[in-house]
Amino acid sequence: MTLAPPPSALADTVPARLVVSYATAADPVGSARSAAYLKDVAPFLGIPAPPTPRAHTAVRA
């Protein structure tokens, strides 16, 4: 028996949106730094992590 997820228009569009969003936010200089720091174990886009404290404040507000 094979189980398949139910159809979802949102799930079908999210990957395409992420590709566009990541390409826009990519930083070639940051990418090269990250790749060098981690010994080129994986490709990097150079997108910095969001500032966590600011995100927590926004959620609590």
PDB file of C-alpha atoms in Angstrom:
ATOM      1  CA  MET A   1       0.000   0.000   0.000  1.00  0.00           C
ATOM      2  CA  THR A   2       1.412   3.375  -1.019  1.00  0.00           C
ATOM      3  CA  LEU A   3       0.348   6.465   0.849  1.00  0.00           C
ATOM      4  CA  ALA A   4       0.312   9.784  -0.973  1.00  0.00           C
ATOM      5  CA  PRO A   5      -0.165  13.223   0.543  1.00  0.00           C
ATOM      6  CA  PRO A   6      -3.432  14.949  -0.243  1.00  0.00           C
ATOM      7  CA  PRO A   7      -3.304  17.493  -3.072  1.00  0.00           C
ATOM      8  CA  SER A   8      -2.441  21.017  -1.958  1.00  0.00           C
ATOM      9  CA  ALA A   9      -2.159  24.090  -4.170  1.00  0.00           C
ATOM     10  CA  LEU A  10      -0.005  25.801  -1.531  1.00  0.00           C
ATOM     11  CA  ALA A  11       2.421  22.889  -1.304  1.00  0.00           C
ATOM     12  CA  ASP A  12       2.684  22.893  -5.086  1.00  0.00           C
ATOM     13  CA  THR A  13       3.661  26.593  -5.231  1.00  0.00           C
ATOM     14  CA  VAL A  14       5.943  26.932  -2.192  1.00  0.00           C
ATOM     15  CA  PRO A  15       9.085  25.394  -3.762  1.00  0.00           C
ATOM     16  CA  ALA A  16       8.899  27.727  -6.761  1.00  0.00           C
ATOM     17  CA  ARG A  17       8.418  30.714  -4.467  1.00  0.00           C
ATOM     18  CA  LEU A  18      11.413  29.669  -2.365  1.00  0.00           C
ATOM     19  CA  VAL A  19      13.648  29.402  -5.414  1.00  0.00           C
ATOM     20  CA  VAL A  20      12.767  32.973  -6.431  1.00  0.00           C
ATOM     21  CA  SER A  21      13.057  34.289  -2.887  1.00  0.00           C
ATOM     22  CA  TYR A  22      16.400  32.594  -2.244  1.00  0.00           C
ATOM     23  CA  ALA A  23      17.833  33.770  -5.552  1.00  0.00           C
ATOM     24  CA  THR A  24      16.874  37.338  -4.695  1.00  0.00           C
ATOM     25  CA  ALA A  25      18.404  37.140  -1.204  1.00  0.00           C
ATOM     26  CA  ALA A  26      21.576  35.291  -2.214  1.00  0.00           C
ATOM     27  CA  ASP A  27      24.878  36.976  -1.433  1.00  0.00           C
ATOM     28  CA  PRO A  28      27.821  35.693  -3.511  1.00  0.00           C
ATOM     29  CA  VAL A  29      30.406  37.116  -1.099  1.00  0.00           C
ATOM     30  CA  GLY A  30      28.695  35.565   1.921  1.00  0.00           C
ATOM     31  CA  SER A  31      28.326  32.330   0.005  1.00  0.00           C
ATOM     32  CA  ALA A  32      32.048  32.126  -0.712  1.00  0.00           C
ATOM     33  CA  ARG A  33      32.864  32.865   2.948  1.00  0.00           C
ATOM     34  CA  SER A  34      30.484  30.163   4.204  1.00  0.00           C
ATOM     35  CA  ALA A  35      31.758  27.605   1.720  1.00  0.00           C
ATOM     36  CA  ALA A  36      35.373  28.294   2.694  1.00  0.00           C
ATOM     37  CA  TYR A  37      34.600  28.188   6.430  1.00  0.00           C
ATOM     38  CA  LEU A  38      32.872  24.820   6.091  1.00  0.00           C
ATOM     39  CA  LYS A  39      35.520  23.400   3.739  1.00  0.00           C
ATOM     40  CA  ASP A  40      33.167  23.324   0.715  1.00  0.00           C
ATOM     41  CA  VAL A  41      31.073  20.456   2.111  1.00  0.00           C
ATOM     42  CA  ALA A  42      27.903  21.838   0.487  1.00  0.00           C
ATOM     43  CA  PRO A  43      26.790  24.651  -1.771  1.00  0.00           C
ATOM     44  CA  PHE A  44      25.803  27.856   0.013  1.00  0.00           C
ATOM     45  CA  LEU A  45      23.653  30.801  -1.044  1.00  0.00           C
ATOM     46  CA  GLY A  46      25.106  33.229   1.485  1.00  0.00           C
ATOM     47  CA  ILE A  47      21.728  34.098   2.998  1.00  0.00           C
ATOM     48  CA  PRO A  48      22.243  35.179   6.610  1.00  0.00           C
ATOM     49  CA  ALA A  49      20.031  33.793   9.370  1.00  0.00           C
ATOM     50  CA  PRO A  50      17.394  36.231  10.574  1.00  0.00           C
ATOM     51  CA  PRO A  51      18.105  38.058  13.816  1.00  0.00           C
ATOM     52  CA  THR A  52      16.465  35.786  16.376  1.00  0.00           C
ATOM     53  CA  PRO A  53      15.800  38.334  19.174  1.00  0.00           C
ATOM     54  CA  ARG A  54      13.985  40.667  16.786  1.00  0.00           C
ATOM     55  CA  ALA A  55      11.878  37.763  15.506  1.00  0.00           C
ATOM     56  CA  HIS A  56      10.968  36.780  19.080  1.00  0.00           C
ATOM     57  CA  THR A  57       9.952  40.354  19.862  1.00  0.00           C
ATOM     58  CA  ALA A  58       7.721  40.499  16.788  1.00  0.00           C
ATOM     59  CA  VAL A  59       6.006  37.261  17.800  1.00  0.00           C
ATOM     60  CA  ARG A  60       5.344  38.473  21.328  1.00  0.00           C
ATOM     61  CA  ALA A  61       4.018  41.889  20.246  1.00  0.00           C
TER      62      ALA A  61
END
